[in-house]
Tab-separated table of C-alpha atoms and ligand atoms in Angstrom:
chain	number	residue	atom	x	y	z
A	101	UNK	CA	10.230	8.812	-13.422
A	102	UNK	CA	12.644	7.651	-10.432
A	103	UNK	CA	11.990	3.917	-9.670
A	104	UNK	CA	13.203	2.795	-6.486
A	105	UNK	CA	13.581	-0.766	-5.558
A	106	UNK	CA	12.165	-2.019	-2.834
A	107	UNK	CA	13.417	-5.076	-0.898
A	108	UNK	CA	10.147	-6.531	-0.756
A	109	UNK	CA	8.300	-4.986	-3.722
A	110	UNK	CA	10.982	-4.307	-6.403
A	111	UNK	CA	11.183	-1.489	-8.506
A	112	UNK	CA	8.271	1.081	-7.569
A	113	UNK	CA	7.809	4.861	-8.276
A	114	UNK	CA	9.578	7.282	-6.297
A	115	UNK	CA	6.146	8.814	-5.152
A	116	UNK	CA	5.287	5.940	-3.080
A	117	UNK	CA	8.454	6.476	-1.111
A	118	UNK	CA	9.445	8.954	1.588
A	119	UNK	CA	13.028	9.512	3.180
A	120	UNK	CA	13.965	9.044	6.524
A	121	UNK	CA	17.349	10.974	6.402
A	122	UNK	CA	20.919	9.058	7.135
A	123	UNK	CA	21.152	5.765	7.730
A	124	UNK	CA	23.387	3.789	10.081
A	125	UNK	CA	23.055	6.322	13.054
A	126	UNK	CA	23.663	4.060	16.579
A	127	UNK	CA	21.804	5.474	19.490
A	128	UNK	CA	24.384	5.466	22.239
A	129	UNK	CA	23.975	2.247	24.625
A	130	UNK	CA	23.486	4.437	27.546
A	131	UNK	CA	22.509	7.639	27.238
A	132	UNK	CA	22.815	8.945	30.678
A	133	UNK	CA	26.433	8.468	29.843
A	134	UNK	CA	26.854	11.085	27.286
A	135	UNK	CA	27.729	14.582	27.722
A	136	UNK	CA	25.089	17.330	26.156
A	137	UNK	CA	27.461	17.973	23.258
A	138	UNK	CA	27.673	14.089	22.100
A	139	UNK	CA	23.932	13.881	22.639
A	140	UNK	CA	23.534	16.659	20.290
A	141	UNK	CA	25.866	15.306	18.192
A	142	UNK	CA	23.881	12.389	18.176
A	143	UNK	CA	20.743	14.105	17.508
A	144	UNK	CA	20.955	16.759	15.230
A	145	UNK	CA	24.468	16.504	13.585
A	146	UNK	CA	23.798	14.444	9.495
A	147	UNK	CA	26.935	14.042	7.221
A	148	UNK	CA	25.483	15.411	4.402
A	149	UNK	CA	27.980	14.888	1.535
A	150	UNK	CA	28.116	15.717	-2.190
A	151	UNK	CA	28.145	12.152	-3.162
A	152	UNK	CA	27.126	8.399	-2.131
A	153	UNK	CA	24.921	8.644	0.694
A	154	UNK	CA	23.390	5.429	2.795
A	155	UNK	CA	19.942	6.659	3.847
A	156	UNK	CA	16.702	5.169	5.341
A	157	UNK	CA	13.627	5.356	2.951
A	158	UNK	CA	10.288	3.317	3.535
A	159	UNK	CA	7.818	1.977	0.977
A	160	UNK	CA	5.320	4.345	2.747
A	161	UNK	CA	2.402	3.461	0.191
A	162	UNK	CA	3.414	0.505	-0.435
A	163	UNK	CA	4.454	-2.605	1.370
A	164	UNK	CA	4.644	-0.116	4.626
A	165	UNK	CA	8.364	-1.050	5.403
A	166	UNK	CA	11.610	0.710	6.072
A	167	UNK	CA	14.614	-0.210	4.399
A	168	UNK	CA	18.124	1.469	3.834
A	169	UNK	CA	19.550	2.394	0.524
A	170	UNK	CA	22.722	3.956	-1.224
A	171	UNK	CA	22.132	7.338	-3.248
A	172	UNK	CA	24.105	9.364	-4.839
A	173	UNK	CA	23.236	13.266	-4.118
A	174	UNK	CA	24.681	14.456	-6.603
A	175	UNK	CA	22.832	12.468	-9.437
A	176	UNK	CA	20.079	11.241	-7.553
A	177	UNK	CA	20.557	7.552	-8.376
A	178	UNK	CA	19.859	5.082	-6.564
A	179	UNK	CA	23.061	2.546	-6.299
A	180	UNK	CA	22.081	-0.185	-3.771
A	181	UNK	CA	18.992	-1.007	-1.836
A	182	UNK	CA	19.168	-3.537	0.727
A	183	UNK	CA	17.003	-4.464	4.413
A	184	UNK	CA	17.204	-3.146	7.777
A	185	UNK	CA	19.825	-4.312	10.189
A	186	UNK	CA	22.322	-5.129	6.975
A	187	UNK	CA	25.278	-3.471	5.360
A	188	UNK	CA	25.751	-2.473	2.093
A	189	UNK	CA	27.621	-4.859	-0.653
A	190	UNK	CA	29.388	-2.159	-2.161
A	191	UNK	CA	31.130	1.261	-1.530
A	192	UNK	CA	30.759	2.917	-4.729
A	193	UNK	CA	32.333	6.256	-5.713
A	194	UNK	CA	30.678	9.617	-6.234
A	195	UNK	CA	29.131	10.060	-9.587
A	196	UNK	CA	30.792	13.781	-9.224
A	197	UNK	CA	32.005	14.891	-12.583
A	198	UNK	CA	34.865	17.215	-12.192
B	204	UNK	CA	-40.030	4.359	19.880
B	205	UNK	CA	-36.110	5.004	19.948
B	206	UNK	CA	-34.968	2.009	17.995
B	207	UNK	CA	-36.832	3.357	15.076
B	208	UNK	CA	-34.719	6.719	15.057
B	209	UNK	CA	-31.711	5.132	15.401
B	210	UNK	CA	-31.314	2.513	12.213
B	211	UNK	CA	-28.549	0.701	11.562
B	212	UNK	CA	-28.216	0.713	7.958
B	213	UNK	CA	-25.535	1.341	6.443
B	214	UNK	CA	-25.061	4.349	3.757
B	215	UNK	CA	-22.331	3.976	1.278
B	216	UNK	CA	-20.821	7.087	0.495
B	217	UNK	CA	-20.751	6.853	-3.107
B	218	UNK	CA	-24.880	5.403	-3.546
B	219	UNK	CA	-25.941	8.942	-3.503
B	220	UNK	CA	-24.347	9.882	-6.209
B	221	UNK	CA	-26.508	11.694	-9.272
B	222	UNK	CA	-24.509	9.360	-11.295
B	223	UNK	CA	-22.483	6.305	-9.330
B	224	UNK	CA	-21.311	4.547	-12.636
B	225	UNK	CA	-19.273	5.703	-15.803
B	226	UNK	CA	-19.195	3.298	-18.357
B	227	UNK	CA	-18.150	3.253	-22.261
B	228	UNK	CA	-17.416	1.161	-25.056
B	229	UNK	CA	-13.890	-0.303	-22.962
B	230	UNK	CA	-14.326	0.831	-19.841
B	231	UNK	CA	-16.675	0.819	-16.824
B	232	UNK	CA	-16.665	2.161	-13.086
B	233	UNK	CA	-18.661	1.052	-11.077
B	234	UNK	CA	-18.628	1.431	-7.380
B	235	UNK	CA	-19.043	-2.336	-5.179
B	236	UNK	CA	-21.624	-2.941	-2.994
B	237	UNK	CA	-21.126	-3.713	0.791
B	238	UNK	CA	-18.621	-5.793	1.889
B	239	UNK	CA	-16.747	-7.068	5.246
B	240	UNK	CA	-12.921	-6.339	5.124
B	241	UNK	CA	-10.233	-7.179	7.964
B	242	UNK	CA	-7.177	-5.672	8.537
B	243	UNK	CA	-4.835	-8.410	9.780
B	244	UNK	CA	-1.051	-8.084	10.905
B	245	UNK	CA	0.862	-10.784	12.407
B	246	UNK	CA	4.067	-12.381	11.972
B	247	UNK	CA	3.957	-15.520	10.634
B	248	UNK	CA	7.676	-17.102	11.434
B	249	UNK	CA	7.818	-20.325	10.113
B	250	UNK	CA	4.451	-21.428	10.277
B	251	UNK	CA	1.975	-21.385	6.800
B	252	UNK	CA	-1.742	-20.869	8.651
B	253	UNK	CA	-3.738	-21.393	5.378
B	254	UNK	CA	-7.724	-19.290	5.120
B	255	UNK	CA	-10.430	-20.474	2.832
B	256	UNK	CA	-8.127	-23.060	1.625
B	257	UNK	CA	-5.863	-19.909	0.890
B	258	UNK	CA	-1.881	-19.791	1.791
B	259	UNK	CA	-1.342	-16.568	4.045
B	260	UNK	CA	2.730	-17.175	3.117
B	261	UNK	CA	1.768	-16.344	-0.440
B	262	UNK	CA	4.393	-13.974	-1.945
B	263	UNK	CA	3.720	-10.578	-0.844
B	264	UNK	CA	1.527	-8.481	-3.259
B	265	UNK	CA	-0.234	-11.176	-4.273
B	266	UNK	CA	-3.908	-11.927	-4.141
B	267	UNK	CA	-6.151	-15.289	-3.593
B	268	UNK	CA	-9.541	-15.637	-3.678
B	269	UNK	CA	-12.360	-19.128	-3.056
B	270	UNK	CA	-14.438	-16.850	-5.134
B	271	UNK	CA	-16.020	-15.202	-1.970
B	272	UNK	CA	-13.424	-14.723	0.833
B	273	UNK	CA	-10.067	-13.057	-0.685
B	274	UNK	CA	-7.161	-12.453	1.079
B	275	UNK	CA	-4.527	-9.991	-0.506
B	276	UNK	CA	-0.859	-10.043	1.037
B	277	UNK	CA	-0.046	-6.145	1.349
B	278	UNK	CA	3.548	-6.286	2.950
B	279	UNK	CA	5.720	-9.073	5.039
B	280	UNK	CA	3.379	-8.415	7.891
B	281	UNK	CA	0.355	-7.333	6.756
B	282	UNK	CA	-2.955	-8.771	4.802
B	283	UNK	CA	-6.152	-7.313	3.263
B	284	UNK	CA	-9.175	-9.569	3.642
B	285	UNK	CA	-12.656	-9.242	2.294
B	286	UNK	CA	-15.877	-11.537	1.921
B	287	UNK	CA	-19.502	-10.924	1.619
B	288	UNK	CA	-21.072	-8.360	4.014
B	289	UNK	CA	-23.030	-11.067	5.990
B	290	UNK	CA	-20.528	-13.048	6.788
B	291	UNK	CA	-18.326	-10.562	9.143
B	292	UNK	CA	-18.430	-12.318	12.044
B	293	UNK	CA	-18.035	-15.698	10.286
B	294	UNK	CA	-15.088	-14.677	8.810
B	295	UNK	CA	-13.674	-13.250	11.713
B	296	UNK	CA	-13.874	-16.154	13.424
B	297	UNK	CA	-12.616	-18.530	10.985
B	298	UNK	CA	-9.233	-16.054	11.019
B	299	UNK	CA	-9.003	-16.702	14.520
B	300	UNK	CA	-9.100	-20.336	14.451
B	301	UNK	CA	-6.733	-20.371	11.649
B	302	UNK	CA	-4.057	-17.879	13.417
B	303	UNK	CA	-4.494	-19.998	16.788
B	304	UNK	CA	-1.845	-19.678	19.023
B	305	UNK	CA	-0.088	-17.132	16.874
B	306	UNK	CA	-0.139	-13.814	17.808
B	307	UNK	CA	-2.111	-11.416	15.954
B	308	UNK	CA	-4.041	-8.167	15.262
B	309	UNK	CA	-7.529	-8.515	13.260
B	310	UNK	CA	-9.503	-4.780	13.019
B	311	UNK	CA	-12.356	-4.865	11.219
B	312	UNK	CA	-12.442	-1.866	8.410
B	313	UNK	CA	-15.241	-2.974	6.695
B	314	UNK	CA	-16.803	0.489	7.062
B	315	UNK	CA	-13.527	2.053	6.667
B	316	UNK	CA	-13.259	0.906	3.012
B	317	UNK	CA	-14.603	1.556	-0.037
B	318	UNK	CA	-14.539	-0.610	-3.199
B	319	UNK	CA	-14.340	0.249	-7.019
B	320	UNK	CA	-14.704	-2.102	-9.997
B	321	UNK	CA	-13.039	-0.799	-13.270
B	322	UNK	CA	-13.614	-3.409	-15.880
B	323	UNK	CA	-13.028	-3.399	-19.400
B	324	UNK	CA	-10.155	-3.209	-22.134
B	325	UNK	CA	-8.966	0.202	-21.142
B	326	UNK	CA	-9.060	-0.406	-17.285
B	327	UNK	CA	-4.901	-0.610	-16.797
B	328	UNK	CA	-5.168	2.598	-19.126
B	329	UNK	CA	-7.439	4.289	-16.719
B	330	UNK	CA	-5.278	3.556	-13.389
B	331	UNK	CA	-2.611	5.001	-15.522
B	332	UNK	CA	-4.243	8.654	-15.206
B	333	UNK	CA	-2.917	8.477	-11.736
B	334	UNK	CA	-1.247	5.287	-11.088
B	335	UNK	CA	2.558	5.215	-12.303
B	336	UNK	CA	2.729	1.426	-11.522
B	337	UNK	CA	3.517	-1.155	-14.751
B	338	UNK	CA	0.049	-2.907	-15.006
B	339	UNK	CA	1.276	-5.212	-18.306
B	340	UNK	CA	0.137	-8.691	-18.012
B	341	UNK	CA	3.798	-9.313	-17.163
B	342	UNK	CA	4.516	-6.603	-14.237
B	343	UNK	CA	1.138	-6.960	-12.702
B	344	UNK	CA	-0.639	-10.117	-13.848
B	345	UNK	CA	-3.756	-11.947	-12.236
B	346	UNK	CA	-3.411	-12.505	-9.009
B	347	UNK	CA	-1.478	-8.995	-8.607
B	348	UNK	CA	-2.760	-6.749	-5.315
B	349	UNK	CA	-0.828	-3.751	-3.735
B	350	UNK	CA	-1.012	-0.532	-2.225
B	351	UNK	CA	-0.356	2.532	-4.294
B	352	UNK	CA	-1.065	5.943	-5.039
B	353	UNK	CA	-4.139	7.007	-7.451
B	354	UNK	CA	-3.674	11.024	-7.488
B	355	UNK	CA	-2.886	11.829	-4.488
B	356	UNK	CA	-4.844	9.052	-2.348
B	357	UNK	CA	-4.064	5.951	-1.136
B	358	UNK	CA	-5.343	2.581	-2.882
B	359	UNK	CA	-5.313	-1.008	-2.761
B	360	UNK	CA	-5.420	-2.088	-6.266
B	361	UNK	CA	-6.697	-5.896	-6.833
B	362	UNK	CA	-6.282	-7.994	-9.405
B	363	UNK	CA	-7.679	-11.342	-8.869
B	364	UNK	CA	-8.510	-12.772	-12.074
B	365	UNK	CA	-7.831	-12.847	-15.977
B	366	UNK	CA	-10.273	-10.522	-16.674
B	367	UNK	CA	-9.644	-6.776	-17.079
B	368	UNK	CA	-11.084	-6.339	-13.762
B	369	UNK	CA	-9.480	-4.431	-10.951
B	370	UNK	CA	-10.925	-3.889	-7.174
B	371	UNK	CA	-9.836	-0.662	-6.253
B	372	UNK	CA	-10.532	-0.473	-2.184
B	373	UNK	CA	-9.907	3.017	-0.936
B	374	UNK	CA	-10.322	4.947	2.501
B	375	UNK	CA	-14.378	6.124	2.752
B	376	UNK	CA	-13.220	10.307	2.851
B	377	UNK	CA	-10.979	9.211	-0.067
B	378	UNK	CA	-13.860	7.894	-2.361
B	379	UNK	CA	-15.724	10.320	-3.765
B	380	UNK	CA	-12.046	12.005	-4.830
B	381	UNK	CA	-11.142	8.555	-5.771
B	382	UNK	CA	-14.289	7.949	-7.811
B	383	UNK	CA	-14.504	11.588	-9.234
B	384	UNK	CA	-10.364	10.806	-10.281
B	385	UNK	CA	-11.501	7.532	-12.211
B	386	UNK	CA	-14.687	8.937	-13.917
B	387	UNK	CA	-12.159	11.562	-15.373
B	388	UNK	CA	-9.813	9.308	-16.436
B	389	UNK	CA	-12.651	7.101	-18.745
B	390	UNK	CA	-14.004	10.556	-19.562
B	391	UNK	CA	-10.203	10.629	-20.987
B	392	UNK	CA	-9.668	6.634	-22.352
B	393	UNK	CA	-13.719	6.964	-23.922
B	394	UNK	CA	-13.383	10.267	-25.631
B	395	UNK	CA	-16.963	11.108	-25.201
B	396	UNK	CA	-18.751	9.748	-21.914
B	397	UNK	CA	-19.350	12.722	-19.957
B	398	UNK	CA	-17.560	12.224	-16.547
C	523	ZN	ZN1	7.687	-2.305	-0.612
């Protein structure tokens, strides 16, 4: 089973949890501003890399909250969890094996 | 003439059922009587409003009770609390006076909510059919409530004394699934009560 810990509620099975997709995604200040091909940048366009990954998850069945986390896609473990609205401590390398 | 068509009694969606309690030598299901329940979210800051002589800045996923009124912290922002069925408005009002001033949203769910007592030595083995959480006296000792997953429904499990006794307080189209789930499970811890 895949524990994931939760700022608020510590470690906690995976199936209590659902993914928001990438974290760290700024909504630009104005968006009047932008052209049609940064907006859709801004939209649709995910980094999606073989490796460490900072994503949003939230504790959907749990304590109800969002929170951002570092996971390696490649092995599916979790690295770092850590609140809303803060960086991560570390900037691990991939787990990728060559 | 209309007054007598239109009752207000409440049914509880489990009381009809052929057989509403599964019990064996460890273990026993039973589903709770009527009770009021409020749904309360605010954001406490720095203040400590205190309810029944209960802390609301208790550490979240925890669970106090006076012995009638409990109050069970679900998330940063967010609290479960129950009492006896007559004393709804009561209690409603004494959450009022004790959030005064503070912003706040109170919704009753009283109806919304359905409770389940499992009691017994094989309860935490029960919840375990369906319920990956760690219930050892360590990871989820008295005083223990949270939201989690039994099967595939939503639960607030409840903890509030010594006892192996758990409150399980699901939605009311959840129950019957919810109570069906944990009549399996002792039909699985017992061996040989028929579910
Ligand atoms: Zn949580």
């Amino acid at each position: 089973m895949l524990l994931i810990a939760c700022p608020h509620c510590g470690k906690r099975p995976e199936t209590e949890f659902r993914c928001g997709g990438q974290a760290h995604i700024a909504r630009p200040a104005d968006p009047m501003t932008v052209d049609d091909g940064a907006w859709s940048e801004h939209l649709f366009v995910r980094a999606n890399p073989k490796g460490v990954h900072a994503e949003r998850w939230c504790h959907v069945h749990g304590c109800g909250r969002w929170f951002n986390a570092l996971r390696d896609t490649i092995s599916d473990r979790f690295i770092e969890t850590y609140p809303m609205g803060a960086k991560p401590t570390q900037f691990p390398q991939s787990e990728t094996r060559a | 003439m209309l007054e007598t068509r239109y009752r207000a009694a409440r049914a509880l969606p489990l009381a009809t059922l052929p057989r509403p309690a599964a019990s064996g030598a460890s273990v026993s299901v039973r589903p709770a009587g009527a009770e009021s329940r409020f749904s309360l979210r605010a954001r406490l800051g720095g203040g400590a409003p205190t309810l029944a002589g209960l802390p609301l800045d208790a550490p979240i996923n925890t669970v106090g009770t006076d012995g009638e009124v409990w109050i069970a912290r679900l998330g940063p922002d967010e609290w479960l609390v129950g009492g006896p069925e007559a004393d709804a408005d009561l209690l409603q009002g004494r959450i009022h006076e004790a959030l005064a001033g503070l912003p706040h949203a109170l919704v009753d769910v009283s109806h919304r909510n359905v409770g389940i007592d499992v009691s017994g030595r094989q309860a935490a083995a029960v919840f375990n059919a369906g319920c990956p959480l760690d219930l050892s006296e360590t990871a989820f000792p008295p005083g223990s409530a949270t939201r989690t997953l039994l099967g595939k429904a939503e639960i607030v499990l409840i903890r509030a004394a010594a006892a192996p006794l758990y409150r399980v307080e699901c939605w009311r189209s959840f129950s019957t699934y919810v109570h069906g789930f944990l009549n399996e499970a002792v039909f699985g811890a017992e061996g040989a009560v028929a579910p």
